[in-house]
């Protein structure tokens, strides 16, 4: 199933959570992308049919001179004409993203010298481009990822999920 504005109620370590699926996917993708970028371990996924687009002259210059950084973000971009760039690979974690928008965001981020964390966030925003997948296996994996993230980070800053007590859960279900 693919949905928008999807929420899940899950049990993590015997505690109930209300999870905003789209926001959680962005947060977790951002976290993974940044960590993998910093350790040079983003897995690229070849694009079955390479896509071409026309970046700005400044971005063409980046494609010509910043290949190492582009590859470190999990992309393979190739200049195919003086004005066109081909997308040959992109981060596997963003396999369903809008490839051209994603590549443009990467080049804009490199061009404006954005901090790595900011660029990771902008790229992660594309994780839901094709919608939010809500099948059972995806939901179970998402809840496992939430649990792993929650055990290693301060949760007070995130709005992607919140812990539910029994009273607030009963009240929510009663209103439906």
Coordinates of N, CA and C in Angstrom, one line a residue:
X1 N 0.8 -1.2 0.0 CA 0.0 0.0 0.0 C 0.9 1.3 0.0
X2 N 0.4 2.3 -0.7 CA 1.1 3.5 -0.7 C 0.1 4.6 -0.2
X3 N 0.5 5.4 0.7 CA -0.5 6.3 1.3 C 0.2 7.6 1.6
X4 N -0.6 8.7 1.8 CA -0.1 10.0 2.3 C -0.7 10.2 3.7
X5 N 0.0 11.0 4.4 CA -0.5 11.3 5.8 C -0.8 10.1 6.6
X6 N 0.1 9.1 6.5 CA 0.0 7.8 7.1 C 0.6 7.8 8.5
X7 N -0.1 7.2 9.4 CA 0.4 7.0 10.8 C 0.3 5.6 11.2
X8 N 1.2 5.2 12.1 CA 1.1 3.8 12.6 C 1.2 3.9 14.1
X9 N 0.6 2.9 14.7 CA 0.7 2.7 16.2 C 1.4 1.4 16.3
X10 N 2.6 1.5 17.0 CA 3.4 0.3 17.1 C 3.9 0.2 18.5
X11 N 4.2 -1.0 18.9 CA 4.8 -1.4 20.2 C 6.3 -1.6 20.0
X12 N 7.0 -0.8 20.8 CA 8.5 -0.9 20.8 C 8.9 -1.1 22.2
X13 N 9.5 -2.2 22.5 CA 10.0 -2.5 23.8 C 8.9 -2.3 24.9
X14 N 7.8 -2.8 24.6 CA 6.6 -2.8 25.5 C 6.0 -1.4 25.7
X15 N 6.4 -0.5 24.8 CA 5.8 0.9 24.9 C 5.1 1.2 23.6
X16 N 4.0 1.9 23.6 CA 3.2 2.2 22.4 C 3.7 3.6 21.9
X17 N 3.8 3.6 20.6 CA 4.3 4.8 19.9 C 3.3 5.1 18.7
X18 N 3.0 6.4 18.5 CA 2.3 6.9 17.4 C 3.4 7.4 16.4
X19 N 3.5 6.9 15.2 CA 4.6 7.2 14.3 C 4.0 7.8 13.1
X20 N 4.5 9.0 12.8 CA 4.3 9.7 11.5 C 5.2 9.0 10.5
X21 N 4.7 8.2 9.6 CA 5.5 7.4 8.8 C 6.4 8.2 7.8
X22 N 5.9 9.2 7.2 CA 6.6 10.0 6.2 C 7.8 10.8 7.0
X23 N 7.4 11.4 8.1 CA 8.4 12.2 8.8 C 9.5 11.3 9.4
X24 N 9.1 10.1 9.8 CA 10.1 9.1 10.4 C 11.0 8.6 9.3
X25 N 10.5 8.4 8.1 CA 11.3 7.9 7.0 C 12.4 9.0 6.7
X26 N 12.0 10.3 6.7 CA 12.9 11.4 6.4 C 14.0 11.4 7.4
X27 N 13.6 11.4 8.7 CA 14.5 11.5 9.8 C 15.5 10.3 9.8
X28 N 15.1 9.1 9.6 CA 15.9 7.9 9.6 C 16.8 8.0 8.3
X29 N 16.3 8.4 7.2 CA 17.1 8.4 6.0 C 18.2 9.5 6.1
X30 N 17.8 10.6 6.7 CA 18.8 11.7 6.9 C 20.0 11.1 7.8
X31 N 19.6 10.5 8.9 CA 20.6 9.9 9.8 C 21.5 8.9 9.1
X32 N 20.9 8.0 8.3 CA 21.7 7.0 7.6 C 22.6 7.6 6.6
X33 N 22.0 8.5 5.8 CA 22.8 9.2 4.7 C 24.0 9.9 5.3
X34 N 23.8 10.7 6.3 CA 24.9 11.5 6.9 C 26.0 10.5 7.4
X35 N 25.6 9.5 8.2 CA 26.6 8.6 8.7 C 27.3 7.8 7.6
X36 N 26.6 7.4 6.6 CA 27.2 6.7 5.5 C 28.1 7.7 4.7
X37 N 27.7 8.9 4.5 CA 28.5 9.9 3.8 C 29.9 10.1 4.6
X38 N 29.7 10.3 5.9 CA 30.9 10.5 6.7 C 31.9 9.3 6.7
X39 N 31.4 8.1 6.5 CA 32.2 6.9 6.5 C 32.5 6.4 5.1
X40 N 32.0 7.2 4.1 CA 32.2 6.9 2.7 C 31.6 5.5 2.3
X41 N 30.4 5.3 2.8 CA 29.8 3.9 2.6 C 28.4 4.0 2.1
X42 N 28.0 5.0 1.4 CA 26.7 5.1 0.8 C 26.7 4.1 -0.4
X43 N 25.7 3.2 -0.4 CA 25.6 2.3 -1.5 C 24.9 2.9 -2.7
X44 N 25.6 3.0 -3.8 CA 24.9 3.5 -5.0 C 24.1 2.5 -5.7
X45 N 23.0 2.9 -6.3 CA 22.1 2.0 -7.1 C 22.1 2.4 -8.5
X46 N 22.6 1.6 -9.5 CA 22.6 2.0 -10.9 C 21.1 2.3 -11.3
X47 N 21.0 3.3 -12.1 CA 19.7 3.7 -12.7 C 19.5 2.8 -14.0
X48 N 18.4 2.1 -14.0 CA 18.2 1.2 -15.1 C 18.2 1.9 -16.5
X49 N 17.5 3.0 -16.6 CA 17.6 3.9 -17.8 C 18.1 5.2 -17.3
X50 N 19.4 5.5 -17.7 CA 20.0 6.8 -17.2 C 19.1 8.0 -17.7
X51 N 19.0 9.0 -16.8 CA 18.2 10.2 -17.1 C 19.1 11.3 -17.3
X52 N 18.8 12.2 -18.3 CA 19.6 13.4 -18.5 C 18.8 14.6 -18.1
X53 N 19.6 15.6 -17.7 CA 19.0 16.9 -17.4 C 20.0 18.0 -17.7
X54 N 19.5 19.3 -17.7 CA 20.4 20.4 -18.0 C 20.6 21.2 -16.8
X55 N 21.8 21.0 -16.1 CA 22.1 21.9 -14.9 C 22.6 23.2 -15.3
X56 N 22.8 24.1 -14.4 CA 23.4 25.4 -14.6 C 24.9 25.2 -15.0
X57 N 25.5 26.3 -15.6 CA 26.9 26.2 -15.9 C 27.7 25.9 -14.7
X58 N 27.4 26.5 -13.6 CA 28.1 26.3 -12.3 C 28.0 24.8 -11.9
X59 N 26.9 24.3 -12.1 CA 26.7 22.9 -11.7 C 27.4 21.9 -12.6
X60 N 27.5 22.3 -13.9 CA 28.3 21.5 -14.8 C 29.7 21.5 -14.4
X61 N 30.2 22.6 -13.9 CA 31.6 22.7 -13.4 C 31.8 21.8 -12.2
X62 N 30.8 21.7 -11.3 CA 30.8 20.8 -10.2 C 30.9 19.4 -10.6
X63 N 30.1 19.0 -11.6 CA 30.1 17.6 -12.2 C 31.5 17.3 -12.7
X64 N 32.1 18.3 -13.4 CA 33.5 18.0 -13.9 C 34.6 18.0 -12.9
X65 N 34.4 18.7 -11.8 CA 35.5 18.9 -10.8 C 35.3 18.2 -9.5
X66 N 34.1 17.8 -9.1 CA 33.8 17.3 -7.8 C 33.3 15.9 -7.8
X67 N 33.8 15.1 -8.7 CA 33.3 13.7 -8.9 C 33.5 12.9 -7.6
X68 N 34.6 13.1 -6.9 CA 34.8 12.3 -5.6 C 33.7 12.6 -4.6
X69 N 33.3 13.9 -4.4 CA 32.3 14.2 -3.5 C 30.9 13.7 -4.0
X70 N 30.7 13.8 -5.3 CA 29.4 13.3 -5.9 C 29.3 11.8 -5.6
X71 N 30.4 11.1 -5.8 CA 30.4 9.6 -5.6 C 30.2 9.3 -4.1
X72 N 30.8 10.1 -3.3 CA 30.7 9.9 -1.8 C 29.2 10.0 -1.4
X73 N 28.4 10.8 -2.1 CA 27.0 10.9 -1.7 C 26.2 9.8 -2.4
X74 N 26.8 8.9 -3.2 CA 26.1 7.7 -3.7 C 25.6 8.0 -5.2
X75 N 26.1 9.0 -5.8 CA 25.7 9.3 -7.2 C 26.8 9.0 -8.2
X76 N 26.4 8.8 -9.4 CA 27.3 8.7 -10.5 C 26.6 9.7 -11.5
X77 N 27.2 10.8 -11.7 CA 26.8 11.8 -12.7 C 27.8 12.0 -13.8
X78 N 27.4 12.0 -15.0 CA 28.3 12.0 -16.2 C 27.9 13.1 -17.1
X79 N 28.9 14.0 -17.5 CA 28.6 15.0 -18.5 C 28.5 14.3 -19.9
X80 N 27.3 14.4 -20.5 CA 27.2 13.7 -21.8 C 27.2 14.7 -23.0
X81 N 26.9 15.9 -22.8 CA 27.1 17.0 -23.8 C 27.6 18.2 -23.0
X82 N 28.0 19.2 -23.6 CA 28.5 20.4 -22.9 C 27.4 21.0 -21.9
X83 N 26.1 20.7 -22.2 CA 25.0 21.2 -21.4 C 24.2 20.2 -20.7
X84 N 24.5 18.9 -20.8 CA 23.6 17.9 -20.2 C 24.5 16.9 -19.4
X85 N 23.8 16.5 -18.3 CA 24.4 15.6 -17.3 C 23.5 14.3 -17.3
X86 N 24.1 13.2 -17.2 CA 23.3 11.9 -17.1 C 23.4 11.4 -15.7
X87 N 22.3 10.9 -15.2 CA 22.3 10.3 -13.9 C 22.5 8.8 -14.1
X88 N 23.6 8.2 -13.7 CA 23.9 6.8 -13.9 C 23.6 6.0 -12.7
X89 N 23.7 6.6 -11.5 CA 23.5 5.9 -10.2 C 23.1 6.9 -9.2
X90 N 22.4 6.5 -8.2 CA 22.0 7.3 -7.1 C 21.9 6.5 -5.8
X91 N 21.8 7.1 -4.6 CA 21.9 6.3 -3.4 C 20.7 5.3 -3.4
X92 N 21.1 4.0 -3.0 CA 20.1 3.0 -3.0 C 19.0 3.3 -2.0
X93 N 19.3 3.9 -0.9 CA 18.2 4.3 0.1 C 17.2 5.3 -0.5
X94 N 17.5 5.9 -1.6 CA 16.6 6.9 -2.2 C 16.2 6.4 -3.6
X95 N 16.1 5.1 -3.7 CA 15.8 4.4 -5.0 C 14.5 4.9 -5.7
X96 N 13.5 5.3 -4.9 CA 12.2 5.7 -5.4 C 12.0 7.2 -5.5
X97 N 13.1 7.9 -5.3 CA 13.0 9.4 -5.3 C 13.0 9.9 -6.8
X98 N 12.6 11.1 -6.9 CA 12.7 11.8 -8.2 C 14.1 12.1 -8.5
X99 N 14.7 11.3 -9.4 CA 16.1 11.3 -9.7 C 16.7 12.6 -10.1
X100 N 15.9 13.3 -10.9 CA 16.4 14.6 -11.4 C 16.4 15.7 -10.3
X101 N 15.3 15.7 -9.6 CA 15.2 16.7 -8.4 C 16.3 16.4 -7.4
X102 N 16.5 15.1 -7.2 CA 17.5 14.7 -6.2 C 18.9 15.1 -6.6
X103 N 19.3 14.9 -7.9 CA 20.6 15.3 -8.4 C 20.7 16.8 -8.4
X104 N 19.7 17.5 -8.8 CA 19.7 19.0 -8.7 C 20.0 19.5 -7.3
X105 N 19.3 18.9 -6.3 CA 19.5 19.2 -4.9 C 20.9 19.0 -4.5
X106 N 21.5 17.8 -4.9 CA 22.9 17.5 -4.6 C 23.8 18.6 -5.2
X107 N 23.7 18.9 -6.4 CA 24.6 19.9 -7.1 C 24.4 21.3 -6.4
X108 N 23.1 21.7 -6.1 CA 22.9 23.0 -5.5 C 23.5 23.0 -4.1
X109 N 23.5 21.9 -3.4 CA 24.1 21.8 -2.0 C 25.6 21.9 -2.1
X110 N 26.2 21.2 -3.0 CA 27.6 21.3 -3.2 C 28.0 22.7 -3.6
X111 N 27.3 23.3 -4.6 CA 27.6 24.6 -5.1 C 27.5 25.7 -4.0
X112 N 26.5 25.6 -3.1 CA 26.4 26.6 -2.0 C 27.2 26.2 -0.8
X113 N 27.9 25.1 -0.9 CA 28.8 24.7 0.2 C 28.0 24.4 1.5
X114 N 26.9 23.8 1.4 CA 26.1 23.5 2.5 C 26.8 22.5 3.5
X115 N 26.6 22.6 4.8 CA 27.2 21.6 5.7 C 26.6 20.3 5.4
X116 N 27.4 19.2 5.6 CA 27.0 17.9 5.3 C 25.6 17.5 5.9
X117 N 25.3 17.9 7.1 CA 24.1 17.6 7.8 C 22.9 18.2 7.0
X118 N 23.1 19.4 6.6 CA 22.0 20.1 5.9 C 21.8 19.5 4.5
X119 N 22.8 19.1 3.8 CA 22.6 18.4 2.5 C 22.0 17.0 2.7
X120 N 22.4 16.3 3.8 CA 21.8 15.0 4.0 C 20.3 15.2 4.3
X121 N 19.9 16.2 5.0 CA 18.5 16.5 5.2 C 17.7 16.8 3.9
X122 N 18.3 17.6 3.1 CA 17.7 18.0 1.8 C 17.5 16.8 0.9
X123 N 18.5 15.9 0.9 CA 18.4 14.7 0.1 C 17.4 13.7 0.7
X124 N 17.4 13.6 2.0 CA 16.5 12.7 2.7 C 15.0 13.1 2.5
X125 N 14.8 14.4 2.2 CA 13.4 14.9 2.0 C 12.8 14.2 0.8
X126 N 13.6 13.6 -0.1 CA 13.1 13.0 -1.3 C 12.7 11.5 -1.1
X127 N 12.9 11.0 0.1 CA 12.6 9.6 0.4 C 11.1 9.2 0.1
X128 N 10.2 10.2 0.3 CA 8.8 9.9 0.1 C 8.3 10.4 -1.3
X129 N 9.2 10.7 -2.2 CA 8.7 11.2 -3.5 C 7.7 10.3 -4.2
X130 N 7.8 9.0 -4.0 CA 6.9 8.1 -4.7 C 5.7 7.7 -3.7
X131 N 5.6 8.4 -2.6 CA 4.6 8.0 -1.6 C 5.2 7.3 -0.5
X132 N 4.3 6.9 0.5 CA 4.8 6.2 1.7 C 4.3 4.8 1.6
X133 N 5.3 3.8 1.6 CA 4.9 2.4 1.5 C 4.6 1.9 2.8
X134 N 3.4 1.3 3.0 CA 2.9 0.9 4.3 C 2.5 -0.6 4.4
X135 N 3.3 -1.4 3.7 CA 3.0 -2.9 3.8 C 3.6 -3.3 5.2
X136 N 3.2 -4.5 5.6 CA 3.6 -5.0 6.9 C 5.1 -5.1 7.1
X137 N 5.8 -5.7 6.1 CA 7.3 -5.8 6.3 C 7.9 -4.4 6.4
X138 N 7.5 -3.5 5.6 CA 8.0 -2.1 5.7 C 7.8 -1.5 7.1
X139 N 6.6 -1.7 7.6 CA 6.2 -1.1 8.9 C 7.0 -1.8 10.0
X140 N 7.2 -3.1 9.9 CA 8.0 -3.8 11.0 C 9.4 -3.2 10.9
X141 N 10.0 -3.1 9.7 CA 11.4 -2.6 9.6 C 11.4 -1.1 10.1
X142 N 10.4 -0.3 9.8 CA 10.4 1.1 10.2 C 10.4 1.1 11.8
X143 N 9.6 0.3 12.4 CA 9.5 0.3 13.9 C 10.8 -0.2 14.5
X144 N 11.5 -1.1 13.9 CA 12.8 -1.6 14.4 C 13.8 -0.4 14.3
X145 N 13.7 0.3 13.1 CA 14.7 1.5 13.0 C 14.4 2.6 14.0
X146 N 13.1 2.8 14.2 CA 12.7 3.8 15.3 C 13.3 3.4 16.6
X147 N 13.1 2.1 17.0 CA 13.6 1.7 18.2 C 15.2 1.8 18.3
X148 N 15.9 1.5 17.3 CA 17.3 1.6 17.3 C 17.7 3.1 17.4
X149 N 17.0 3.9 16.6 CA 17.4 5.3 16.7 C 17.0 5.9 18.1
X150 N 15.9 5.6 18.6 CA 15.5 6.1 19.9 C 16.4 5.7 21.0
X151 N 17.0 4.5 20.9 CA 17.9 4.1 22.0 C 19.3 4.8 21.9
X152 N 19.6 5.5 20.8 CA 20.9 6.1 20.6 C 20.8 7.6 20.5
X153 N 19.6 8.2 20.5 CA 19.5 9.7 20.3 C 18.5 10.3 21.3
X154 N 18.7 11.6 21.5 CA 17.7 12.3 22.3 C 16.4 12.4 21.5
X155 N 15.3 11.9 22.0 CA 14.1 11.9 21.3 C 13.3 13.2 21.5
X156 N 13.7 14.0 22.4 CA 12.8 15.2 22.7 C 12.7 16.2 21.5
X157 N 13.7 16.1 20.6 CA 13.7 17.0 19.5 C 12.9 16.5 18.3
X158 N 12.5 15.3 18.3 CA 11.8 14.7 17.1 C 10.3 14.8 17.3
X159 N 9.7 15.2 16.2 CA 8.2 15.2 16.1 C 7.7 14.0 15.2
X160 N 8.6 13.2 14.8 CA 8.2 12.1 13.9 C 7.5 11.0 14.6
X161 N 7.7 10.8 15.9 CA 6.9 9.9 16.7 C 6.8 10.3 18.1
X162 N 5.8 9.8 18.8 CA 5.7 10.1 20.2 C 5.2 8.9 21.0
X163 N 5.7 8.8 22.2 CA 5.2 7.7 23.1 C 3.8 7.9 23.5
X164 N 3.0 6.9 23.5 CA 1.6 7.0 24.0 C 1.5 6.2 25.3
X165 N 0.7 6.8 26.2 CA 0.3 6.0 27.3 C -1.0 5.5 27.1
X166 N -1.5 4.5 27.9 CA -2.7 3.8 27.6 C -3.9 4.8 27.6
X167 N -3.9 5.8 28.5 CA -5.1 6.7 28.5 C -5.2 7.5 27.2
X168 N -4.1 8.1 26.7 CA -4.1 8.9 25.5 C -4.5 8.0 24.3
X169 N -4.0 6.8 24.3 CA -4.3 5.9 23.2 C -5.8 5.6 23.2
X170 N -6.4 5.3 24.4 CA -7.8 5.0 24.5 C -8.6 6.2 24.1
X171 N -8.2 7.4 24.4 CA -8.9 8.6 24.1 C -8.9 8.8 22.5
X172 N -7.8 8.6 21.9 CA -7.7 8.7 20.5 C -8.6 7.7 19.7
X173 N -8.6 6.5 20.2 CA -9.4 5.5 19.6 C -10.9 5.7 19.8
X174 N -11.3 6.3 20.9 CA -12.7 6.6 21.2 C -13.2 7.7 20.3
X175 N -12.3 8.7 20.0 CA -12.7 9.8 19.1 C -13.0 9.3 17.7
X176 N -12.4 8.2 17.3 CA -12.6 7.7 15.9 C -13.9 7.1 15.9

